[in-house]
Amino acid sequence: MVDLFAGYGATLLPRKPIKGPAAYDEMFPEPDSSSPVEARAAYKDIYNALARMTQEELRGRTDALASSYLAQGVTFDFAGEERPFPLDAVPRVIEQKEWVGVEKGIKQRVLALEAFLADIYGSQNAIRDGVIPAGLVSSSSHFHREAAGIVSANGVRIQVSGIDLIRDEKGGWRVLEDNVRVPSGVSYVISNRRVMAQTLPELFVSMRVRPVGDYPNKLLQALRAAAPEGVEDPNVVVLTPGVYNSAYFEHTLLARLMGIELVEGRDLFCSGGRVWMRTTAGPTRVDVIYRRVDDEFLDPLQFRADSMLGSPGILLAARLGNVTIANAVGNGVADDKLVYTYLPDLIRYYLGEEPLIANVDTWRLEDPGALEEVLDRLDELVVKPVDGSGGKGLVVGPAASPKELEALRKRLIKDPRGWIAQPVIQLSTIPTLVEDGMRPRHADLRPFAVNDGKDVWVLPGGLTRVALPEGELVVNSSQGGGSKDTWVVGFAGGFSPVDGTAVIAQNIQGLVADQAANTQAIPIVGKHAPDHSPYDKPRSHQDQQEQQQQQLAAAPPALARRSAGHPDARGRLPRPPLTLGEPLATPSAGDRDLSTREREVCGRARPPRPSRSSANVAPAAAATEGEAGAC
């Protein structure tokens, strides 16, 4: 054991000292000693298992993890080199009794975010009651008037969410940010568990690890529950930007595990106010679209006119109630980091409850007093753009150079609305195997929640991201980070991979089979492997642009000119101004006006109609209407 943990506490402090208490170590209560010898209760089994291993044996298991990921094509680009995505062999452990509280806090947050989105795209009571400023919402780059009046049949806007959590220096959980647009990374949760169940099989019985393989079933259940009214057997598809997108592995994995079609925008078209999928048997109606395409690229009639990643008319079909888009368009306003600062008040306002998980203390730089204080303390704070995520644009004051701080100062003065500031929090550390042995490394956690309209189900554990460079606080893979499998342990009994109910594990082989059973369909994606981590969301918008450029290169010249801002290109439809604090236009009036204009544009640019039809395809009447200009 001395071989593995020798000198463990010596590297606990970050490379540049930061004022305040030291980080909370999740395995050892006293990590300052050179070789800690007593683990916390949750980690005792892990500690004892590691005590029986040499460093060479553990490295051998780690190499096996890397080989498994390389064979699956789970790679990313780091400094121009394609590497298997780093998965550490030491899992993160959270006891079931603690997880219950985390789960309740996430459910509460998702319900409050749902209520906020329904309100802000509806009656806007929170604005009229002074809970949140109208100008804050209207100035958010992700607030889209086009989303007003578009609601799924069961009222859910956030079918899946990723709530990023950290432990502070005292070990308490805090919410770092909310992700309710296109949260990514669950593919690593599923893939990590599959390989870890085979890497440390001896621990799954003794620690009673809760499985994660039911996620695809829960997601599909939520998507089907959001289908339009009157649809008993909905056709659900996953909409991907395409093979060049960094998260394509995840799109493929989820479509495979849910048993549904993976489509690109060119596979869809609108006719008769509905969305159809081109198939070899003719057009097939689509009822629910689990989209992994950002709002800006989803419908060129409403957003970017040059987008080739979505399909013209999708928003009209959704407005008419003929298709559900999950997650809903316009959810990004709830991701805004300035809106984040109001979430505790919104929880009290909508739910009448106190927040179960606290936010990180945050300065709103629109306040002149707050801006002045932050400018005086730039070298002590973390400053983030309000519309960024995953580390993009983030500046850690203690690690920044004087030149970087001066450039940041000018940007804050010029655009205070675009930034927030937070104290530097020493993310908790977890033992991680690196080149010089077992060392503490900072980590965060992204639990995933699925909402089917009746209940919010939280995936046990979630994605632990770990910063591999010594002292680094940014955990994203593009910054050299990796991941850990997250084990929720200590439940009285094993778990059925089908319904999550408690059963008694008979042996190691049976339990390992349970953990890996639902992930056997993980696809091999070698030729088009993602160039970096799928959950590095800040690059997803850029990646979609790159994907669009790839498609433009292969498009006919005339189409490429229209799509790339050629003088002949048709711009997006004009939009009437929005007055916040007053109810938005009623869906009926808005539908009539918007429908007419969209139908005219769709009629000019309608994709060619497939030649075949079948039992579940567009009726002749719909095809005739489509020729007259219907979407």
XYZ file of C-alpha atoms in Angstrom:
631
model
C 0.000 0.000 0.000
C 2.878 2.336 0.717
C 3.874 1.935 -2.934
C 0.543 3.284 -4.157
C 0.001 6.151 -1.717
C 3.543 7.207 -0.828
C 3.662 11.010 -0.767
C -0.088 11.313 -1.428
C -0.651 14.427 0.690
C 2.441 16.259 -0.503
C 0.778 17.473 -3.713
C -2.617 18.381 -2.295
C -2.218 22.147 -2.653
C -2.666 23.767 -6.087
C 0.372 24.939 -8.023
C -0.255 28.551 -6.990
C -1.397 28.955 -3.349
C -4.977 30.168 -2.961
C -6.294 31.928 0.101
C -8.705 29.913 2.208
C -9.049 26.351 3.485
C -7.546 23.326 1.762
C -9.558 21.017 -0.463
C -11.788 18.312 0.995
C -10.358 14.883 0.193
C -13.130 12.342 -0.374
C -11.128 9.240 0.566
C -8.966 10.416 3.460
C -10.040 12.646 6.375
C -6.408 13.625 7.016
C -4.632 13.686 3.647
C -1.811 15.995 4.752
C 0.343 13.123 5.986
C 2.776 11.711 3.467
C 1.002 8.323 3.366
C -2.566 8.396 4.776
C -3.558 5.126 6.398
C -7.240 5.460 7.326
C -9.980 5.899 4.740
C -13.460 7.315 5.159
C -16.227 4.742 5.615
C -17.459 4.972 2.017
C -13.990 4.157 0.657
C -12.871 1.414 3.052
C -13.611 -1.432 0.647
C -11.825 0.395 -2.180
C -8.884 1.103 0.091
C -8.637 -2.532 1.210
C -8.805 -3.738 -2.391
C -6.032 -1.368 -3.421
C -3.975 -2.524 -0.437
C -3.776 -5.953 -2.060
C -2.514 -4.551 -5.370
C 0.865 -3.395 -6.497
C 1.182 -0.235 -8.542
C 2.064 -2.381 -11.547
C -1.142 -4.405 -11.201
C -3.309 -1.281 -10.958
C -1.546 0.258 -13.943
C -2.203 -2.938 -15.845
C -5.918 -2.600 -15.167
C -5.792 1.061 -16.179
C -4.093 0.130 -19.452
C -6.858 -2.419 -20.038
C -9.434 0.355 -19.635
C -7.606 2.489 -22.201
C -7.378 -0.419 -24.646
C -11.096 -1.098 -24.281
C -11.947 2.527 -25.006
C -9.570 2.688 -27.937
C -11.222 -0.400 -29.443
C -14.638 1.244 -29.058
C -13.438 4.484 -30.621
C -14.009 6.475 -27.437
C -11.186 8.912 -28.105
C -10.599 12.648 -28.014
C -8.091 15.094 -29.447
C -5.549 16.518 -27.011
C -2.857 18.847 -28.388
C -3.350 17.386 -31.858
C -2.993 13.781 -30.706
C -5.859 11.270 -30.706
C -6.019 9.483 -27.366
C -8.384 7.107 -25.616
C -10.513 9.103 -23.216
C -8.866 8.843 -19.767
C -10.831 6.704 -17.312
C -9.205 6.315 -13.921
C -9.329 2.875 -12.327
C -10.203 4.265 -8.872
C -13.943 5.045 -8.787
C -15.633 7.861 -6.943
C -17.804 6.520 -4.117
C -20.949 8.129 -2.670
C -22.912 6.382 0.057
C -26.610 5.762 -0.556
C -27.647 7.700 2.555
C -25.833 10.786 1.225
C -27.083 10.258 -2.314
C -30.696 10.467 -1.145
C -30.134 14.115 -0.224
C -28.349 14.874 -3.492
C -31.176 13.254 -5.431
C -33.820 15.335 -3.649
C -31.866 18.515 -4.330
C -31.559 17.752 -8.041
C -35.265 16.942 -8.349
C -36.138 20.206 -6.632
C -33.899 22.150 -8.991
C -35.304 20.522 -12.126
C -38.881 21.245 -11.026
C -38.008 24.893 -10.385
C -36.311 25.191 -13.784
C -39.374 23.630 -15.440
C -41.643 26.136 -13.708
C -39.368 29.028 -14.683
C -39.329 28.078 -18.372
C -43.094 27.552 -18.477
C -43.570 30.954 -16.838
C -41.035 32.919 -18.860
C -42.482 31.663 -22.154
C -46.011 32.140 -20.850
C -47.557 34.591 -18.401
C -44.207 35.788 -16.969
C -45.488 36.085 -13.417
C -41.989 36.031 -11.917
C -41.142 39.184 -13.859
C -44.325 40.998 -12.857
C -43.794 40.013 -9.228
C -40.230 41.326 -9.259
C -38.529 37.991 -8.624
C -36.282 38.307 -11.681
C -35.654 41.414 -13.843
C -37.214 41.588 -17.293
C -34.027 43.008 -18.779
C -31.997 40.062 -17.555
C -34.222 37.602 -19.408
C -34.576 39.668 -22.574
C -30.810 40.178 -22.816
C -30.028 36.466 -22.583
C -28.677 35.178 -25.884
C -30.663 31.971 -25.421
C -34.084 33.525 -24.817
C -36.063 32.807 -27.999
C -39.477 34.310 -28.602
C -39.966 31.588 -31.205
C -40.366 29.126 -28.327
C -43.448 30.858 -26.907
C -46.532 28.690 -27.209
C -44.614 25.507 -28.034
C -45.289 23.025 -25.240
C -45.273 19.227 -25.236
C -48.525 17.418 -24.506
C -47.435 16.584 -20.949
C -46.020 20.067 -20.345
C -42.392 18.950 -19.920
C -39.684 21.158 -21.422
C -36.654 19.534 -19.762
C -36.788 15.827 -20.583
C -33.119 15.427 -19.628
C -30.851 17.700 -17.610
C -27.312 17.704 -16.291
C -26.810 19.601 -13.027
C -23.120 20.177 -12.319
C -22.180 19.781 -8.648
C -19.018 20.295 -6.640
C -17.993 19.655 -3.051
C -16.707 22.707 -1.215
C -13.864 22.761 1.292
C -16.161 21.432 4.038
C -17.413 18.548 1.911
C -20.850 20.069 1.273
C -22.460 19.870 -2.150
C -23.040 23.014 -4.205
C -24.542 23.586 -7.638
C -21.982 24.941 -10.083
C -24.237 25.290 -13.146
C -27.389 23.998 -14.783
C -27.458 22.319 -18.212
C -30.941 22.010 -19.700
C -30.322 22.606 -23.400
C -28.461 19.607 -24.804
C -26.658 18.108 -21.787
C -23.993 15.664 -22.866
C -21.730 13.069 -21.290
C -24.057 10.257 -20.269
C -22.386 7.989 -22.827
C -19.298 7.999 -20.616
C -21.363 7.095 -17.566
C -22.665 4.010 -19.366
C -19.348 3.129 -20.998
C -17.379 3.680 -17.788
C -19.618 1.303 -15.888
C -19.324 -1.419 -18.492
C -15.547 -1.526 -18.393
C -15.261 -0.926 -14.630
C -17.588 -3.844 -13.902
C -15.027 -6.012 -15.650
C -11.982 -4.249 -14.172
C -12.903 -4.416 -10.464
C -15.516 -7.206 -10.372
C -14.597 -8.287 -6.838
C -15.937 -5.010 -5.406
C -19.425 -5.030 -6.888
C -20.828 -7.554 -4.408
C -19.276 -6.163 -1.241
C -20.091 -2.534 -2.077
C -23.569 -3.100 -3.586
C -23.078 -0.637 -6.430
C -26.272 0.784 -7.918
C -26.495 0.166 -11.685
C -26.769 2.846 -14.367
C -27.886 0.695 -17.297
C -31.542 1.709 -16.984
C -30.861 5.226 -18.251
C -31.772 4.527 -21.920
C -35.078 2.970 -20.817
C -35.888 5.948 -18.603
C -34.993 8.421 -21.346
C -37.104 6.602 -23.931
C -39.995 6.465 -21.469
C -39.764 10.245 -20.958
C -39.573 10.901 -24.700
C -42.588 8.709 -25.415
C -44.524 10.368 -22.593
C -43.980 13.746 -24.289
C -45.534 12.620 -27.593
C -48.339 14.683 -29.143
C -51.877 14.071 -27.934
C -53.626 11.091 -29.466
C -50.420 9.269 -30.447
C -50.445 5.876 -28.733
C -47.270 4.393 -30.232
C -44.987 7.367 -30.934
C -42.111 7.203 -33.381
C -39.054 8.662 -31.618
C -35.797 9.620 -33.342
C -32.430 11.048 -32.285
C -31.440 14.067 -34.395
C -27.647 14.413 -34.707
C -25.584 17.098 -36.467
C -23.678 14.229 -38.077
C -20.558 12.137 -37.920
C -18.146 15.048 -37.540
C -19.772 16.240 -34.336
C -17.707 15.580 -31.218
C -20.621 13.877 -29.444
C -21.536 11.575 -32.342
C -20.458 8.563 -30.299
C -23.050 9.475 -27.686
C -25.788 10.043 -30.255
C -25.110 6.646 -31.789
C -24.939 4.921 -28.420
C -28.234 6.305 -27.138
C -30.081 5.590 -30.377
C -28.770 2.010 -30.328
C -29.646 1.406 -26.683
C -33.119 2.927 -27.035
C -33.766 0.982 -30.229
C -34.728 4.065 -32.253
C -33.532 5.705 -35.461
C -30.540 8.054 -35.594
C -31.227 10.750 -38.199
C -29.637 13.880 -39.621
C -31.512 16.973 -40.733
C -31.441 15.868 -44.357
C -33.346 12.706 -43.379
C -36.353 14.779 -42.268
C -38.846 16.983 -44.099
C -42.089 18.758 -43.246
C -45.413 18.249 -44.986
C -48.972 18.817 -43.864
C -47.778 20.480 -40.668
C -45.988 17.285 -39.622
C -42.422 16.003 -39.634
C -41.584 12.983 -41.775
C -38.537 10.744 -42.026
C -37.298 9.497 -45.367
C -37.024 5.701 -45.432
C -36.623 3.064 -48.125
C -40.292 2.181 -47.584
C -41.439 5.775 -48.008
C -41.933 8.699 -45.621
C -42.643 7.760 -41.997
C -44.215 10.155 -39.537
C -42.004 11.373 -36.662
C -43.689 12.150 -33.343
C -40.797 12.954 -30.989
C -37.374 14.373 -31.873
C -34.644 13.986 -29.264
C -32.484 16.665 -30.787
C -28.743 16.983 -30.229
C -28.600 20.086 -32.416
C -28.404 23.560 -30.873
C -31.335 25.944 -31.258
C -29.526 28.155 -33.765
C -29.202 25.315 -36.265
C -32.515 23.540 -35.700
C -34.835 25.347 -38.138
C -33.437 27.680 -40.831
C -36.850 29.325 -41.177
C -36.660 30.588 -37.609
C -32.979 30.834 -36.674
C -29.861 30.673 -38.842
C -30.931 30.773 -42.463
C -27.658 29.119 -43.506
C -28.099 26.072 -41.257
C -28.050 22.674 -42.901
C -28.162 20.666 -39.680
C -31.872 20.935 -38.940
C -34.958 20.824 -41.123
C -37.149 23.710 -42.338
C -40.538 23.802 -40.651
C -39.774 21.777 -37.506
C -40.853 24.614 -35.229
C -44.139 25.047 -37.082
C -44.919 21.346 -36.650
C -44.096 21.652 -32.950
C -46.265 24.766 -32.609
C -49.169 22.931 -34.214
C -48.736 20.139 -31.668
C -47.785 17.530 -34.257
C -44.248 16.822 -33.050
C -42.385 17.189 -29.758
C -38.853 18.584 -29.690
C -36.873 17.408 -26.666
C -35.360 19.253 -24.963
C -37.569 22.218 -25.770
C -36.360 25.112 -27.878
C -35.430 28.126 -25.760
C -34.340 26.213 -22.663
C -30.965 27.937 -22.798
C -32.281 30.976 -20.953
C -32.309 28.770 -17.843
C -28.624 27.944 -18.473
C -27.632 31.611 -18.312
C -25.210 32.033 -15.429
C -26.866 35.277 -14.382
C -30.234 33.508 -14.216
C -28.407 30.889 -12.122
C -27.912 33.480 -9.397
C -31.701 33.840 -9.088
C -32.433 30.100 -8.813
C -32.639 30.071 -4.993
C -35.282 32.830 -5.175
C -37.077 31.028 -8.003
C -37.202 27.817 -5.946
C -38.845 29.739 -3.113
C -41.206 31.503 -5.532
C -42.394 28.498 -7.543
C -42.118 25.672 -5.008
C -42.411 27.449 -1.664
C -39.316 25.588 -0.428
C -35.808 26.418 0.659
C -33.059 25.236 -1.731
C -31.740 21.817 -0.726
C -28.403 22.343 -2.493
C -26.851 25.804 -2.322
C -25.388 27.784 -5.203
C -21.800 28.944 -5.253
C -21.633 32.556 -4.007
C -21.748 34.801 -7.067
C -21.259 38.497 -7.898
C -23.657 40.012 -10.455
C -21.453 42.480 -12.283
C -24.374 44.590 -13.511
C -24.429 45.929 -9.960
C -21.891 48.813 -9.963
C -20.831 48.043 -6.393
C -20.236 44.382 -7.213
C -18.306 45.296 -10.358
C -16.063 47.650 -8.411
C -15.327 44.991 -5.787
C -14.567 42.349 -8.414
C -12.247 44.669 -10.337
C -10.316 45.255 -7.110
C -10.013 41.493 -6.473
C -9.554 40.047 -9.955
C -6.451 38.129 -8.905
C -8.452 36.313 -6.184
C -11.629 35.326 -8.051
C -12.947 33.117 -10.849
C -14.656 35.072 -13.642
C -16.987 33.364 -16.140
C -18.976 34.467 -19.217
C -22.703 34.058 -18.552
C -23.334 32.147 -21.785
C -20.255 29.916 -21.563
C -19.960 26.466 -20.062
C -17.449 23.726 -19.464
C -14.553 26.113 -18.930
C -14.795 28.198 -22.100
C -13.779 31.789 -21.384
C -13.276 31.070 -17.683
C -10.447 32.955 -15.981
C -9.020 31.745 -12.661
C -7.585 34.905 -11.137
C -4.805 33.340 -9.018
C -3.534 31.432 -12.072
C -3.815 34.298 -14.575
C -0.955 36.517 -15.719
C -1.047 40.313 -15.223
C -1.612 40.702 -18.974
C -4.589 38.326 -18.892
C -6.086 40.116 -15.894
C -5.753 43.513 -17.569
C -7.465 42.232 -20.717
C -10.214 40.748 -18.556
C -10.636 44.034 -16.685
C -11.358 45.864 -19.951
C -13.905 43.251 -21.011
C -15.746 43.434 -17.691
C -15.987 47.218 -17.842
C -17.235 47.077 -21.432
C -19.835 44.311 -20.878
C -20.670 43.682 -17.198
C -23.903 41.867 -18.173
C -21.842 39.230 -19.933
C -19.921 38.065 -16.848
C -20.221 36.769 -13.306
C -17.558 36.316 -10.637
C -17.202 33.670 -7.950
C -14.709 32.900 -5.200
C -12.126 30.247 -5.975
C -13.463 27.038 -4.467
C -11.034 24.206 -3.961
C -12.920 21.360 -5.626
C -12.792 18.183 -3.584
C -10.024 15.731 -4.409
C -10.133 11.993 -5.093
C -7.166 9.585 -5.334
C -6.206 9.239 -8.986
C -3.463 7.163 -10.586
C -1.046 9.431 -12.450
C 2.551 9.050 -13.606
C 4.141 9.403 -10.172
C 1.648 7.209 -8.324
C -1.631 7.779 -6.501
C -2.276 11.500 -6.103
C -5.203 13.748 -5.105
C -6.907 15.327 -8.107
C -9.791 17.806 -8.188
C -13.164 16.601 -9.488
C -16.748 17.674 -10.097
C -19.938 15.670 -10.729
C -22.657 15.858 -13.359
C -25.732 13.854 -12.329
C -28.324 13.371 -15.082
C -32.052 13.701 -14.421
C -34.897 12.482 -16.643
C -38.403 13.965 -16.392
C -41.378 12.038 -17.791
C -43.974 14.460 -16.429
C -44.903 12.236 -13.502
C -41.556 11.956 -11.753
C -37.993 13.213 -12.033
C -35.650 10.208 -12.059
C -32.004 10.840 -11.210
C -29.333 8.516 -12.595
C -27.467 7.012 -9.612
C -24.078 8.694 -9.604
C -23.528 10.510 -12.861
C -20.336 11.609 -14.580
C -17.317 12.446 -12.437
C -14.844 14.632 -14.298
C -11.343 14.847 -12.885
C -8.537 17.314 -13.595
C -5.449 15.202 -14.271
C -2.756 17.937 -14.200
C -1.517 18.646 -10.694
C -3.408 21.473 -8.985
C -5.669 22.102 -11.986
C -9.240 23.173 -11.137
C -10.697 22.975 -14.670
C -11.851 19.405 -15.245
C -12.727 19.417 -18.958
C -11.005 16.932 -21.237
C -9.950 19.741 -23.569
C -7.894 20.991 -20.609
C -6.334 17.565 -20.042
C -9.047 16.124 -17.795
C -10.466 12.623 -17.542
C -13.297 10.784 -15.813
C -14.106 8.309 -13.076
C -16.894 5.812 -12.673
C -19.244 7.060 -9.941
C -20.505 4.421 -7.520
C -23.531 4.960 -5.304
C -23.104 2.246 -2.687
C -24.531 0.872 0.529
C -28.095 0.036 -0.479
C -29.529 -2.985 1.345
C -29.234 -5.491 -1.469
C -28.193 -5.579 -5.087
C -30.268 -4.127 -7.900
C -32.199 -5.498 -10.804
C -30.990 -3.947 -14.062
C -34.581 -3.958 -15.307
C -36.564 -2.003 -12.738
C -34.039 -1.010 -10.073
C -35.710 -2.998 -7.310
C -33.627 -4.648 -4.630
C -32.539 -8.227 -5.116
C -29.900 -10.344 -3.465
C -26.741 -10.813 -5.486
C -25.887 -14.500 -5.678
C -22.303 -14.174 -6.870
C -19.789 -11.880 -8.475
C -20.462 -13.136 -11.982
C -24.190 -12.480 -11.683
C -23.776 -8.967 -10.376
C -21.152 -8.030 -12.938
C -23.450 -9.349 -15.649
C -26.215 -7.135 -14.249
C -23.995 -4.067 -14.396
C -22.849 -4.718 -17.957
C -25.984 -6.316 -19.438
C -27.615 -3.124 -20.675
C -24.454 -1.757 -22.293
C -23.554 -4.613 -24.606
C -24.870 -2.676 -27.591
C -22.221 0.031 -27.312
C -21.259 0.687 -30.935
C -17.778 0.701 -32.362
C -17.067 4.145 -33.785
C -13.589 4.136 -35.165
C -13.540 6.110 -38.383
C -15.545 9.020 -37.001
C -14.514 8.919 -33.362
C -15.165 12.144 -31.424
C -12.147 14.468 -31.372
C -12.709 15.281 -27.706
C -15.062 14.667 -24.838
C -18.792 14.756 -25.677
C -19.587 16.678 -22.533
C -17.291 19.596 -23.402
C -20.326 21.651 -24.377
C -18.484 24.896 -25.159
C -17.105 23.283 -28.299
C -20.414 21.794 -29.397
C -21.609 25.023 -31.051
C -18.295 25.288 -32.907
C -18.462 21.616 -33.839
C -21.907 22.075 -35.346
C -20.558 24.906 -37.462
C -17.720 22.651 -38.588
C -20.235 19.940 -39.424
C -22.292 22.444 -41.379
C -19.199 23.496 -43.332
C -18.496 19.859 -44.145
C -22.007 19.527 -45.571
C -21.699 22.819 -47.469
C -18.548 21.527 -49.142
C -20.507 18.580 -50.519
C -23.627 20.584 -51.431
C -24.470 21.689 -54.996
C -23.046 25.176 -55.730
C -26.466 26.844 -55.943
C -27.553 25.429 -52.599
C -24.217 26.302 -51.008
C -24.557 29.918 -52.134
C -28.047 30.243 -50.677
C -26.982 28.607 -47.437
C -23.799 30.629 -46.951
C -25.262 34.107 -47.034
C -25.314 34.578 -50.828
C -27.264 37.700 -51.908
C -30.003 35.394 -53.153
C -30.310 33.727 -49.755
C -33.610 34.136 -47.964
C -33.243 35.486 -44.431
C -35.187 34.219 -41.494
C -38.749 35.395 -41.087
C -39.344 38.781 -39.432
C -40.361 38.664 -35.790
C -42.533 41.156 -33.931
C -40.926 42.788 -30.886
C -41.346 41.156 -27.484
C -42.475 43.120 -24.460
C -41.388 41.341 -21.321
C -43.625 41.456 -18.302
C -46.743 41.110 -20.445
C -48.294 37.839 -21.677
C -46.916 36.674 -24.993
C -49.202 36.453 -28.007
C -51.811 33.744 -27.619
C -50.887 30.526 -29.417
C -53.969 30.655 -31.637
C -53.270 34.112 -33.038
C -49.541 33.499 -33.218
C -50.070 30.154 -34.897
C -52.244 31.612 -37.647
C -49.800 34.399 -38.463
C -46.611 32.365 -38.143
C -48.094 29.380 -39.948
C -49.036 31.452 -42.996
C -45.567 32.960 -43.395
C -43.794 29.676 -42.797
C -46.011 27.844 -45.260
C -45.134 30.381 -47.975
C -41.397 29.908 -47.425
C -41.687 26.135 -47.063
C -43.610 25.961 -50.306
C -40.719 27.541 -52.192
C -38.070 25.401 -50.554
C -39.972 22.160 -49.975
C -37.724 19.075 -50.229
C -38.659 16.525 -52.892
C -41.325 14.102 -51.709
C -40.326 10.419 -51.456
C -41.991 8.267 -54.074
C -43.339 5.451 -51.896
C -45.979 5.345 -49.202
C -47.088 2.730 -46.698
C -49.416 2.244 -43.715
C -47.532 4.681 -41.468
C -46.668 7.283 -44.072
C -47.974 10.607 -45.337
C -51.535 10.311 -46.692
C -52.336 11.491 -50.185
C -54.171 14.540 -48.850
C -51.091 15.620 -46.938
C -48.918 15.194 -50.010
C -51.270 17.357 -52.060
C -51.294 20.014 -49.362
C -47.509 19.889 -49.287
C -47.338 20.721 -52.984
C -49.451 23.781 -52.239
C -46.850 25.034 -49.794
C -47.535 23.319 -46.451
C -44.639 22.378 -44.197
